[in-house]
Short mmCIF file of N, CA and C in Angstrom, two decimals:
data_model
loop_
_atom_site.label_atom_id
_atom_site.label_comp_id
_atom_site.label_asym_id
_atom_site.label_seq_id
_atom_site.Cartn_x
_atom_site.Cartn_y
_atom_site.Cartn_z
N MET A 109 0.84 -1.19 0.00
CA MET A 109 0.00 0.00 0.00
C MET A 109 0.88 1.24 0.00
N ASP A 110 0.56 2.19 -0.85
CA ASP A 110 1.32 3.42 -0.95
C ASP A 110 0.86 4.40 0.13
N ASN A 111 1.78 4.78 1.01
CA ASN A 111 1.45 5.68 2.10
C ASN A 111 1.78 7.14 1.77
N LYS A 112 2.22 7.40 0.55
CA LYS A 112 2.62 8.74 0.17
C LYS A 112 1.50 9.77 0.39
N PRO A 113 0.26 9.49 -0.04
CA PRO A 113 -0.80 10.49 0.18
C PRO A 113 -1.03 10.79 1.67
N TYR A 114 -0.99 9.76 2.49
CA TYR A 114 -1.21 9.96 3.93
C TYR A 114 -0.04 10.73 4.56
N PHE A 115 1.17 10.41 4.13
CA PHE A 115 2.34 11.11 4.65
C PHE A 115 2.30 12.58 4.24
N THR A 116 1.92 12.83 2.99
CA THR A 116 1.81 14.21 2.50
C THR A 116 0.76 14.98 3.29
N LEU A 117 -0.38 14.37 3.54
CA LEU A 117 -1.43 15.01 4.31
C LEU A 117 -0.97 15.29 5.74
N PHE A 118 -0.31 14.32 6.37
CA PHE A 118 0.20 14.48 7.73
C PHE A 118 1.21 15.62 7.80
N CYS A 119 2.16 15.65 6.86
CA CYS A 119 3.18 16.71 6.85
C CYS A 119 2.54 18.08 6.61
N SER A 120 1.55 18.14 5.74
CA SER A 120 0.88 19.41 5.47
C SER A 120 0.17 19.92 6.71
N LEU A 121 -0.52 19.04 7.41
CA LEU A 121 -1.22 19.45 8.65
C LEU A 121 -0.22 19.86 9.72
N LEU A 122 0.88 19.14 9.84
CA LEU A 122 1.91 19.48 10.81
C LEU A 122 2.51 20.85 10.48
N PHE A 123 2.78 21.09 9.22
CA PHE A 123 3.33 22.37 8.80
C PHE A 123 2.37 23.52 9.11
N LEU A 124 1.09 23.32 8.80
CA LEU A 124 0.10 24.36 9.06
C LEU A 124 -0.03 24.65 10.55
N ALA A 125 0.04 23.62 11.37
CA ALA A 125 -0.06 23.80 12.81
C ALA A 125 1.14 24.55 13.36
N ALA A 126 2.30 24.36 12.77
CA ALA A 126 3.53 24.99 13.26
C ALA A 126 3.70 26.42 12.74
N CYS A 127 2.98 26.78 11.70
CA CYS A 127 3.19 28.08 11.06
C CYS A 127 2.08 29.06 11.40
N LYS A 128 1.96 29.38 12.63
CA LYS A 128 0.98 30.39 13.01
C LYS A 128 1.64 31.74 12.77
N VAL A 129 1.20 32.41 11.74
CA VAL A 129 1.83 33.66 11.32
C VAL A 129 0.92 34.83 11.67
N HIS A 130 1.51 35.84 12.26
CA HIS A 130 0.79 37.07 12.54
C HIS A 130 1.30 38.15 11.61
N LEU A 131 0.44 38.62 10.72
CA LEU A 131 0.81 39.68 9.81
C LEU A 131 0.49 41.02 10.46
N PRO A 132 1.37 41.96 10.32
CA PRO A 132 1.10 43.27 10.92
C PRO A 132 -0.06 43.96 10.22
N ILE A 133 -0.85 44.67 10.99
CA ILE A 133 -1.94 45.46 10.43
C ILE A 133 -1.39 46.84 10.13
N THR A 134 -1.58 47.28 8.89
CA THR A 134 -1.08 48.59 8.50
C THR A 134 -2.22 49.44 8.00
N ASN A 135 -2.03 50.70 8.06
CA ASN A 135 -2.99 51.65 7.49
C ASN A 135 -2.33 52.31 6.30
N ASN A 136 -2.14 51.54 5.26
CA ASN A 136 -1.48 52.02 4.06
C ASN A 136 -2.43 52.93 3.31
N THR A 137 -2.16 54.22 3.30
CA THR A 137 -3.05 55.17 2.64
C THR A 137 -2.89 55.16 1.12
N ASP A 138 -1.90 54.45 0.61
CA ASP A 138 -1.70 54.37 -0.84
C ASP A 138 -2.58 53.29 -1.48
N ALA A 139 -3.24 52.48 -0.68
CA ALA A 139 -4.08 51.42 -1.23
C ALA A 139 -5.32 52.02 -1.89
N VAL A 140 -5.71 51.43 -3.02
CA VAL A 140 -6.87 51.90 -3.77
C VAL A 140 -7.79 50.72 -4.02
N LYS A 141 -9.07 50.89 -3.78
CA LYS A 141 -10.04 49.85 -4.09
C LYS A 141 -10.48 50.03 -5.54
N ILE A 142 -10.33 48.97 -6.33
CA ILE A 142 -10.71 49.00 -7.75
C ILE A 142 -12.03 48.27 -7.90
N ILE A 143 -13.02 48.94 -8.44
CA ILE A 143 -14.34 48.35 -8.64
C ILE A 143 -14.34 47.59 -9.97
N THR A 144 -14.68 46.31 -9.91
CA THR A 144 -14.74 45.46 -11.10
C THR A 144 -16.05 44.68 -11.09
N PRO A 145 -16.40 44.06 -12.20
CA PRO A 145 -17.50 43.10 -12.17
C PRO A 145 -17.15 41.94 -11.23
N ALA A 146 -18.10 41.09 -10.96
CA ALA A 146 -17.87 39.96 -10.04
C ALA A 146 -16.80 39.02 -10.57
N GLY A 147 -16.01 38.44 -9.67
CA GLY A 147 -15.06 37.39 -10.00
C GLY A 147 -13.78 37.81 -10.67
N PRO A 148 -13.06 38.83 -10.17
CA PRO A 148 -11.76 39.14 -10.79
C PRO A 148 -10.82 37.95 -10.69
N GLU A 149 -10.19 37.59 -11.80
CA GLU A 149 -9.35 36.39 -11.87
C GLU A 149 -7.87 36.71 -12.02
N ASP A 150 -7.54 37.65 -12.91
CA ASP A 150 -6.15 37.95 -13.23
C ASP A 150 -6.08 39.37 -13.77
N PHE A 151 -4.88 39.94 -13.79
CA PHE A 151 -4.71 41.27 -14.38
C PHE A 151 -3.33 41.40 -14.99
N VAL A 152 -3.24 42.36 -15.91
CA VAL A 152 -1.97 42.63 -16.60
C VAL A 152 -1.89 44.15 -16.80
N LEU A 153 -0.66 44.67 -16.76
CA LEU A 153 -0.45 46.10 -16.97
C LEU A 153 -0.37 46.38 -18.47
N ASP A 154 -1.20 47.32 -18.93
CA ASP A 154 -1.17 47.78 -20.32
C ASP A 154 -0.36 49.07 -20.35
N GLU A 155 0.92 48.94 -20.65
CA GLU A 155 1.82 50.11 -20.70
C GLU A 155 1.71 50.87 -22.02
N TYR A 156 0.98 50.31 -22.98
CA TYR A 156 0.88 50.91 -24.30
C TYR A 156 -0.25 51.94 -24.37
N TYR A 157 -1.16 51.88 -23.43
CA TYR A 157 -2.28 52.81 -23.37
C TYR A 157 -1.78 54.19 -22.95
N GLN A 158 -2.45 55.24 -23.35
CA GLN A 158 -1.98 56.60 -23.10
C GLN A 158 -1.67 56.91 -21.64
N ASN A 159 -2.48 56.44 -20.70
CA ASN A 159 -2.27 56.73 -19.28
C ASN A 159 -1.75 55.53 -18.49
N LYS A 160 -1.50 54.44 -19.11
CA LYS A 160 -1.24 53.15 -18.48
C LYS A 160 -2.51 52.71 -17.75
N ARG A 161 -2.82 51.45 -17.88
CA ARG A 161 -4.03 50.91 -17.26
C ARG A 161 -3.83 49.45 -16.93
N LEU A 162 -4.65 48.95 -16.05
CA LEU A 162 -4.71 47.52 -15.76
C LEU A 162 -5.84 46.93 -16.58
N LEU A 163 -5.60 45.76 -17.15
CA LEU A 163 -6.67 44.98 -17.78
C LEU A 163 -6.95 43.82 -16.82
N ILE A 164 -8.20 43.67 -16.43
CA ILE A 164 -8.58 42.71 -15.40
C ILE A 164 -9.60 41.75 -15.97
N SER A 165 -9.30 40.44 -15.92
CA SER A 165 -10.28 39.44 -16.37
C SER A 165 -11.21 39.15 -15.21
N CYS A 166 -12.51 39.19 -15.49
CA CYS A 166 -13.53 38.97 -14.46
C CYS A 166 -14.52 37.93 -14.95
N SER A 167 -14.77 36.93 -14.12
CA SER A 167 -15.72 35.88 -14.48
C SER A 167 -16.38 35.36 -13.22
N ALA A 168 -17.64 35.71 -13.04
CA ALA A 168 -18.37 35.30 -11.85
C ALA A 168 -18.65 33.81 -11.88
N ARG A 169 -18.59 33.18 -10.73
CA ARG A 169 -18.86 31.75 -10.64
C ARG A 169 -20.19 31.45 -9.97
N ARG A 170 -20.81 32.46 -9.39
CA ARG A 170 -22.12 32.27 -8.76
C ARG A 170 -23.20 32.32 -9.82
N LYS A 171 -24.25 31.53 -9.65
CA LYS A 171 -25.31 31.47 -10.65
C LYS A 171 -26.00 32.81 -10.86
N GLU A 172 -26.16 33.58 -9.78
CA GLU A 172 -26.85 34.87 -9.92
C GLU A 172 -26.04 35.88 -10.73
N ASP A 173 -24.73 35.66 -10.85
CA ASP A 173 -23.87 36.55 -11.64
C ASP A 173 -23.35 35.86 -12.90
N ALA A 174 -24.00 34.80 -13.33
CA ALA A 174 -23.48 33.93 -14.40
C ALA A 174 -23.20 34.67 -15.70
N ASN A 175 -23.91 35.74 -15.98
CA ASN A 175 -23.69 36.46 -17.24
C ASN A 175 -22.64 37.56 -17.11
N SER A 176 -22.00 37.62 -15.95
CA SER A 176 -20.98 38.64 -15.72
C SER A 176 -19.61 38.08 -16.06
N ALA A 177 -19.14 38.39 -17.25
CA ALA A 177 -17.81 37.97 -17.68
C ALA A 177 -17.27 39.07 -18.59
N GLU A 178 -16.22 39.70 -18.14
CA GLU A 178 -15.71 40.87 -18.83
C GLU A 178 -14.19 40.96 -18.72
N VAL A 179 -13.61 41.78 -19.59
CA VAL A 179 -12.27 42.29 -19.37
C VAL A 179 -12.48 43.77 -19.04
N THR A 180 -12.11 44.13 -17.83
CA THR A 180 -12.30 45.49 -17.34
C THR A 180 -10.97 46.22 -17.40
N ALA A 181 -11.02 47.48 -17.79
CA ALA A 181 -9.83 48.33 -17.79
C ALA A 181 -9.92 49.28 -16.61
N TYR A 182 -8.78 49.49 -15.96
CA TYR A 182 -8.70 50.46 -14.86
C TYR A 182 -7.59 51.45 -15.22
N ASP A 183 -7.99 52.68 -15.54
CA ASP A 183 -7.05 53.73 -15.92
C ASP A 183 -6.30 54.19 -14.68
N LEU A 184 -4.98 54.06 -14.68
CA LEU A 184 -4.18 54.37 -13.49
C LEU A 184 -4.10 55.86 -13.20
N LYS A 185 -4.33 56.71 -14.20
CA LYS A 185 -4.29 58.16 -13.98
C LYS A 185 -5.63 58.69 -13.49
N THR A 186 -6.70 58.33 -14.17
CA THR A 186 -8.02 58.85 -13.82
C THR A 186 -8.70 58.01 -12.73
N GLU A 187 -8.19 56.80 -12.48
CA GLU A 187 -8.76 55.87 -11.50
C GLU A 187 -10.20 55.48 -11.84
N LYS A 188 -10.52 55.42 -13.12
CA LYS A 188 -11.85 55.02 -13.58
C LYS A 188 -11.78 53.61 -14.18
N SER A 189 -12.83 52.82 -13.93
CA SER A 189 -12.96 51.47 -14.47
C SER A 189 -14.03 51.46 -15.56
N TYR A 190 -13.80 50.63 -16.58
CA TYR A 190 -14.79 50.45 -17.64
C TYR A 190 -14.52 49.11 -18.32
N ASN A 191 -15.56 48.52 -18.87
CA ASN A 191 -15.44 47.24 -19.56
C ASN A 191 -15.02 47.46 -21.00
N LEU A 192 -14.10 46.62 -21.48
CA LEU A 192 -13.71 46.67 -22.88
C LEU A 192 -14.81 46.04 -23.73
N ILE A 193 -14.99 46.56 -24.92
CA ILE A 193 -15.97 46.02 -25.87
C ILE A 193 -15.34 44.83 -26.58
N ARG A 194 -16.10 43.76 -26.76
CA ARG A 194 -15.61 42.59 -27.50
C ARG A 194 -16.36 42.50 -28.83
N GLN A 195 -15.61 42.32 -29.91
CA GLN A 195 -16.19 42.27 -31.26
C GLN A 195 -15.79 40.98 -31.97
N ASN A 196 -16.64 40.57 -32.92
CA ASN A 196 -16.38 39.48 -33.87
C ASN A 196 -16.28 38.09 -33.24
N GLU A 197 -16.85 37.89 -32.07
CA GLU A 197 -16.82 36.55 -31.47
C GLU A 197 -17.78 35.64 -32.21
N PRO A 198 -17.44 34.36 -32.31
CA PRO A 198 -18.32 33.41 -33.01
C PRO A 198 -19.68 33.28 -32.31
N LYS A 199 -20.67 32.89 -33.08
CA LYS A 199 -21.99 32.63 -32.52
C LYS A 199 -21.88 31.49 -31.51
N ASP A 200 -22.64 31.55 -30.45
CA ASP A 200 -22.66 30.54 -29.38
C ASP A 200 -21.37 30.51 -28.57
N PHE A 201 -20.54 31.51 -28.70
CA PHE A 201 -19.30 31.58 -27.92
C PHE A 201 -19.63 32.16 -26.54
N LEU A 202 -19.21 31.46 -25.50
CA LEU A 202 -19.39 31.96 -24.13
C LEU A 202 -18.04 32.37 -23.58
N PHE A 203 -17.96 33.57 -23.09
CA PHE A 203 -16.73 34.15 -22.58
C PHE A 203 -16.69 33.98 -21.07
N ARG A 204 -15.74 33.17 -20.58
CA ARG A 204 -15.51 32.96 -19.15
C ARG A 204 -14.01 33.06 -18.91
N PRO A 205 -13.47 34.30 -18.83
CA PRO A 205 -12.03 34.50 -18.77
C PRO A 205 -11.40 34.09 -17.44
N HIS A 206 -10.15 33.73 -17.51
CA HIS A 206 -9.36 33.37 -16.33
C HIS A 206 -8.03 34.12 -16.47
N GLY A 207 -6.93 33.41 -16.67
CA GLY A 207 -5.63 34.06 -16.82
C GLY A 207 -5.53 34.84 -18.11
N ILE A 208 -4.77 35.96 -18.08
CA ILE A 208 -4.61 36.79 -19.28
C ILE A 208 -3.16 37.25 -19.42
N ASP A 209 -2.80 37.61 -20.66
CA ASP A 209 -1.50 38.21 -20.92
C ASP A 209 -1.62 39.12 -22.13
N LEU A 210 -0.91 40.25 -22.09
CA LEU A 210 -0.91 41.22 -23.18
C LEU A 210 0.48 41.24 -23.81
N VAL A 211 0.52 41.13 -25.15
CA VAL A 211 1.79 41.03 -25.87
C VAL A 211 1.77 41.98 -27.07
N ASN A 212 2.88 42.68 -27.27
CA ASN A 212 3.08 43.46 -28.49
C ASN A 212 3.72 42.50 -29.48
N ASP A 213 2.98 42.12 -30.52
CA ASP A 213 3.49 41.09 -31.43
C ASP A 213 4.51 41.65 -32.43
N ASN A 214 5.03 40.77 -33.26
CA ASN A 214 6.07 41.14 -34.23
C ASN A 214 5.57 42.12 -35.30
N LYS A 215 4.26 42.31 -35.40
CA LYS A 215 3.69 43.20 -36.40
C LYS A 215 3.25 44.53 -35.79
N GLY A 216 3.58 44.76 -34.51
CA GLY A 216 3.21 46.01 -33.84
C GLY A 216 1.78 46.05 -33.34
N LYS A 217 1.12 44.89 -33.29
CA LYS A 217 -0.26 44.82 -32.78
C LYS A 217 -0.24 44.31 -31.35
N LEU A 218 -1.19 44.80 -30.55
CA LEU A 218 -1.34 44.32 -29.18
C LEU A 218 -2.29 43.14 -29.17
N MET A 219 -1.82 42.02 -28.65
CA MET A 219 -2.62 40.81 -28.57
C MET A 219 -2.88 40.47 -27.12
N LEU A 220 -4.15 40.23 -26.81
CA LEU A 220 -4.52 39.78 -25.47
C LEU A 220 -4.86 38.30 -25.55
N TYR A 221 -4.15 37.51 -24.78
CA TYR A 221 -4.39 36.07 -24.68
C TYR A 221 -5.19 35.81 -23.42
N VAL A 222 -6.27 35.05 -23.55
CA VAL A 222 -7.19 34.83 -22.44
C VAL A 222 -7.48 33.34 -22.28
N VAL A 223 -7.19 32.79 -21.08
CA VAL A 223 -7.65 31.44 -20.78
C VAL A 223 -9.17 31.51 -20.65
N ASN A 224 -9.87 30.62 -21.34
CA ASN A 224 -11.33 30.64 -21.32
C ASN A 224 -11.88 29.27 -20.92
N HIS A 225 -12.87 29.29 -20.01
CA HIS A 225 -13.56 28.08 -19.56
C HIS A 225 -15.01 28.20 -20.01
N GLN A 226 -15.31 27.69 -21.21
CA GLN A 226 -16.65 27.81 -21.77
C GLN A 226 -17.51 26.62 -21.37
N PRO A 227 -18.50 26.86 -20.49
CA PRO A 227 -19.35 25.74 -20.08
C PRO A 227 -20.32 25.33 -21.19
N THR A 228 -20.54 24.02 -21.30
CA THR A 228 -21.57 23.48 -22.20
C THR A 228 -22.42 22.53 -21.37
N GLU A 229 -23.43 21.94 -21.98
CA GLU A 229 -24.30 21.01 -21.25
C GLU A 229 -23.54 19.78 -20.75
N LYS A 230 -22.57 19.30 -21.52
CA LYS A 230 -21.87 18.07 -21.17
C LYS A 230 -20.57 18.28 -20.44
N LYS A 231 -19.81 19.32 -20.81
CA LYS A 231 -18.50 19.55 -20.18
C LYS A 231 -18.07 20.99 -20.42
N THR A 232 -16.96 21.34 -19.84
CA THR A 232 -16.39 22.67 -20.06
C THR A 232 -15.35 22.59 -21.18
N ILE A 233 -15.44 23.50 -22.12
CA ILE A 233 -14.47 23.57 -23.20
C ILE A 233 -13.40 24.58 -22.77
N ASN A 234 -12.19 24.09 -22.59
CA ASN A 234 -11.07 24.94 -22.18
C ASN A 234 -10.27 25.33 -23.41
N SER A 235 -9.90 26.61 -23.47
CA SER A 235 -9.16 27.10 -24.62
C SER A 235 -8.37 28.35 -24.24
N VAL A 236 -7.60 28.83 -25.19
CA VAL A 236 -6.93 30.13 -25.08
C VAL A 236 -7.46 30.96 -26.23
N VAL A 237 -8.10 32.07 -25.87
CA VAL A 237 -8.70 32.96 -26.87
C VAL A 237 -7.72 34.11 -27.13
N GLN A 238 -7.56 34.43 -28.40
CA GLN A 238 -6.65 35.50 -28.80
C GLN A 238 -7.48 36.66 -29.37
N TYR A 239 -7.24 37.85 -28.80
CA TYR A 239 -7.89 39.07 -29.26
C TYR A 239 -6.82 40.07 -29.68
N GLU A 240 -7.17 40.93 -30.63
CA GLU A 240 -6.35 42.11 -30.90
C GLU A 240 -6.96 43.26 -30.12
N LEU A 241 -6.13 43.97 -29.36
CA LEU A 241 -6.59 45.10 -28.56
C LEU A 241 -6.32 46.39 -29.33
N ARG A 242 -7.40 47.12 -29.64
CA ARG A 242 -7.29 48.44 -30.27
C ARG A 242 -8.12 49.40 -29.43
N ALA A 243 -7.45 50.35 -28.78
CA ALA A 243 -8.09 51.33 -27.89
C ALA A 243 -8.89 50.59 -26.81
N ASP A 244 -10.21 50.72 -26.83
CA ASP A 244 -11.05 50.09 -25.80
C ASP A 244 -11.86 48.91 -26.34
N THR A 245 -11.37 48.31 -27.45
CA THR A 245 -12.09 47.21 -28.08
C THR A 245 -11.18 46.01 -28.27
N LEU A 246 -11.73 44.83 -27.97
CA LEU A 246 -11.06 43.56 -28.20
C LEU A 246 -11.68 42.92 -29.44
N TYR A 247 -10.86 42.67 -30.47
CA TYR A 247 -11.33 42.03 -31.70
C TYR A 247 -10.90 40.57 -31.68
N PHE A 248 -11.88 39.68 -31.74
CA PHE A 248 -11.63 38.24 -31.70
C PHE A 248 -10.76 37.83 -32.89
N ILE A 249 -9.68 37.08 -32.60
CA ILE A 249 -8.79 36.57 -33.64
C ILE A 249 -8.91 35.05 -33.76
N ASN A 250 -8.81 34.35 -32.63
CA ASN A 250 -8.80 32.88 -32.69
C ASN A 250 -9.15 32.30 -31.33
N ASN A 251 -9.74 31.12 -31.35
CA ASN A 251 -10.01 30.34 -30.14
C ASN A 251 -9.15 29.08 -30.26
N HIS A 252 -8.02 29.06 -29.56
CA HIS A 252 -7.07 27.96 -29.66
C HIS A 252 -7.52 26.79 -28.78
N LEU A 253 -7.83 25.66 -29.44
CA LEU A 253 -8.25 24.44 -28.74
C LEU A 253 -7.17 23.38 -28.92
N SER A 254 -6.95 22.58 -27.87
CA SER A 254 -5.98 21.50 -27.95
C SER A 254 -6.29 20.49 -26.85
N GLU A 255 -6.00 19.22 -27.12
CA GLU A 255 -6.15 18.20 -26.08
C GLU A 255 -5.15 18.41 -24.96
N LEU A 256 -4.13 19.24 -25.17
CA LEU A 256 -3.15 19.54 -24.13
C LEU A 256 -3.63 20.63 -23.17
N ILE A 257 -4.68 21.36 -23.56
CA ILE A 257 -5.26 22.38 -22.68
C ILE A 257 -6.37 21.70 -21.88
N VAL A 258 -5.99 21.09 -20.75
CA VAL A 258 -6.91 20.27 -19.97
C VAL A 258 -7.60 21.07 -18.87
N SER A 259 -6.82 21.76 -18.08
CA SER A 259 -7.34 22.55 -16.97
C SER A 259 -6.51 23.83 -16.86
N PRO A 260 -6.65 24.72 -17.85
CA PRO A 260 -5.76 25.88 -17.92
C PRO A 260 -6.02 26.88 -16.80
N ASN A 261 -4.93 27.49 -16.35
CA ASN A 261 -5.03 28.48 -15.29
C ASN A 261 -4.47 29.83 -15.74
N ASP A 262 -3.32 29.82 -16.40
CA ASP A 262 -2.71 31.08 -16.82
C ASP A 262 -2.06 30.89 -18.18
N VAL A 263 -1.76 32.02 -18.82
CA VAL A 263 -1.21 32.01 -20.17
C VAL A 263 -0.15 33.10 -20.30
N THR A 264 0.86 32.83 -21.09
CA THR A 264 1.87 33.83 -21.44
C THR A 264 2.03 33.80 -22.95
N GLY A 265 1.77 34.94 -23.58
CA GLY A 265 1.90 35.04 -25.03
C GLY A 265 3.30 35.47 -25.43
N LEU A 266 3.68 35.14 -26.65
CA LEU A 266 4.97 35.52 -27.20
C LEU A 266 4.77 36.38 -28.44
N PRO A 267 5.74 37.24 -28.78
CA PRO A 267 5.59 38.13 -29.94
C PRO A 267 5.34 37.42 -31.27
N ASP A 268 5.77 36.15 -31.39
CA ASP A 268 5.58 35.43 -32.66
C ASP A 268 4.18 34.82 -32.80
N GLY A 269 3.31 35.03 -31.79
CA GLY A 269 1.94 34.51 -31.86
C GLY A 269 1.75 33.20 -31.13
N SER A 270 2.82 32.59 -30.66
CA SER A 270 2.68 31.36 -29.87
C SER A 270 2.45 31.74 -28.41
N PHE A 271 2.16 30.75 -27.58
CA PHE A 271 1.91 31.02 -26.17
C PHE A 271 2.21 29.78 -25.33
N TYR A 272 2.39 30.01 -24.05
CA TYR A 272 2.51 28.94 -23.05
C TYR A 272 1.27 29.00 -22.18
N VAL A 273 0.78 27.85 -21.77
CA VAL A 273 -0.38 27.79 -20.89
C VAL A 273 -0.10 26.80 -19.76
N THR A 274 -0.54 27.12 -18.56
CA THR A 274 -0.38 26.19 -17.43
C THR A 274 -1.67 25.41 -17.23
N ASN A 275 -1.53 24.15 -16.89
CA ASN A 275 -2.65 23.31 -16.48
C ASN A 275 -2.48 23.07 -14.99
N ASP A 276 -3.51 23.38 -14.20
CA ASP A 276 -3.38 23.17 -12.76
C ASP A 276 -3.87 21.80 -12.32
N SER A 277 -4.20 20.95 -13.27
CA SER A 277 -4.67 19.61 -12.96
C SER A 277 -4.48 18.71 -14.17
N LYS A 278 -4.41 17.41 -13.92
CA LYS A 278 -4.38 16.46 -15.03
C LYS A 278 -5.79 16.08 -15.45
N HIS A 279 -6.77 16.40 -14.61
CA HIS A 279 -8.16 16.02 -14.86
C HIS A 279 -9.00 17.24 -15.14
N ILE A 280 -10.02 17.06 -15.96
CA ILE A 280 -10.93 18.15 -16.28
C ILE A 280 -11.84 18.45 -15.10
N GLY A 281 -12.18 17.50 -14.32
CA GLY A 281 -13.06 17.74 -13.18
C GLY A 281 -13.43 16.44 -12.51
N GLY A 282 -14.34 16.51 -11.56
CA GLY A 282 -14.85 15.33 -10.89
C GLY A 282 -13.94 14.82 -9.80
N PHE A 283 -14.06 13.52 -9.50
CA PHE A 283 -13.37 12.90 -8.37
C PHE A 283 -11.86 12.96 -8.52
N GLY A 284 -11.34 12.76 -9.73
CA GLY A 284 -9.89 12.81 -9.93
C GLY A 284 -9.31 14.16 -9.58
N LEU A 285 -10.01 15.22 -9.96
CA LEU A 285 -9.56 16.57 -9.64
C LEU A 285 -9.60 16.79 -8.13
N LEU A 286 -10.66 16.34 -7.48
CA LEU A 286 -10.77 16.48 -6.03
C LEU A 286 -9.62 15.77 -5.33
N MET A 287 -9.29 14.57 -5.76
CA MET A 287 -8.19 13.83 -5.13
C MET A 287 -6.85 14.53 -5.38
N GLU A 288 -6.65 15.07 -6.59
CA GLU A 288 -5.42 15.81 -6.87
C GLU A 288 -5.27 16.99 -5.92
N LYS A 289 -6.33 17.73 -5.73
CA LYS A 289 -6.26 18.90 -4.85
C LYS A 289 -6.11 18.48 -3.40
N LEU A 290 -6.82 17.46 -2.98
CA LEU A 290 -6.76 17.02 -1.59
C LEU A 290 -5.38 16.52 -1.22
N PHE A 291 -4.76 15.73 -2.10
CA PHE A 291 -3.45 15.14 -1.81
C PHE A 291 -2.30 15.87 -2.49
N ARG A 292 -2.61 17.02 -3.10
CA ARG A 292 -1.60 17.87 -3.73
C ARG A 292 -0.74 17.12 -4.76
N VAL A 293 -1.39 16.32 -5.55
CA VAL A 293 -0.71 15.58 -6.60
C VAL A 293 -0.32 16.55 -7.70
N ARG A 294 0.87 16.47 -8.20
CA ARG A 294 1.34 17.37 -9.26
C ARG A 294 1.12 16.70 -10.60
#
């Protein structure tokens, strides 16, 4: 019998019990609350925009907010938030963004790569969606699908149009995923 999962669980509990950490409470007046739609997932700095801004992927997971999925921009100078407009998406495409990355490609265009978890009746379709960013509009370029994109969490785009994506699990969902998370299987 393999005792590795039990040993890992025991060590994790022992570590947590020994690491009682007290973080200092500060009154940092430089902190700013950024208002976004429900479910902020990831953000990236857009240094190419006139005032510099954050692009924030937001995807609500609660049923009452199910239609709330946006890429929100936060202008660092004006401190105003607004949703980017999405154009040219395929019919029946559901946008559920997760990790994002902004890249200036070899042709001088800004490309936003977005990990997407599109729910369907039978399963979730995981992909990396590529948009061209022009001002405050995202123009759909491609929905990259692959059997290697199993449980994507984050993405890093490259200037040549390729990208790297992380999978945080070997399983798409269900009991196997639960066991991976419970026993911290890599």
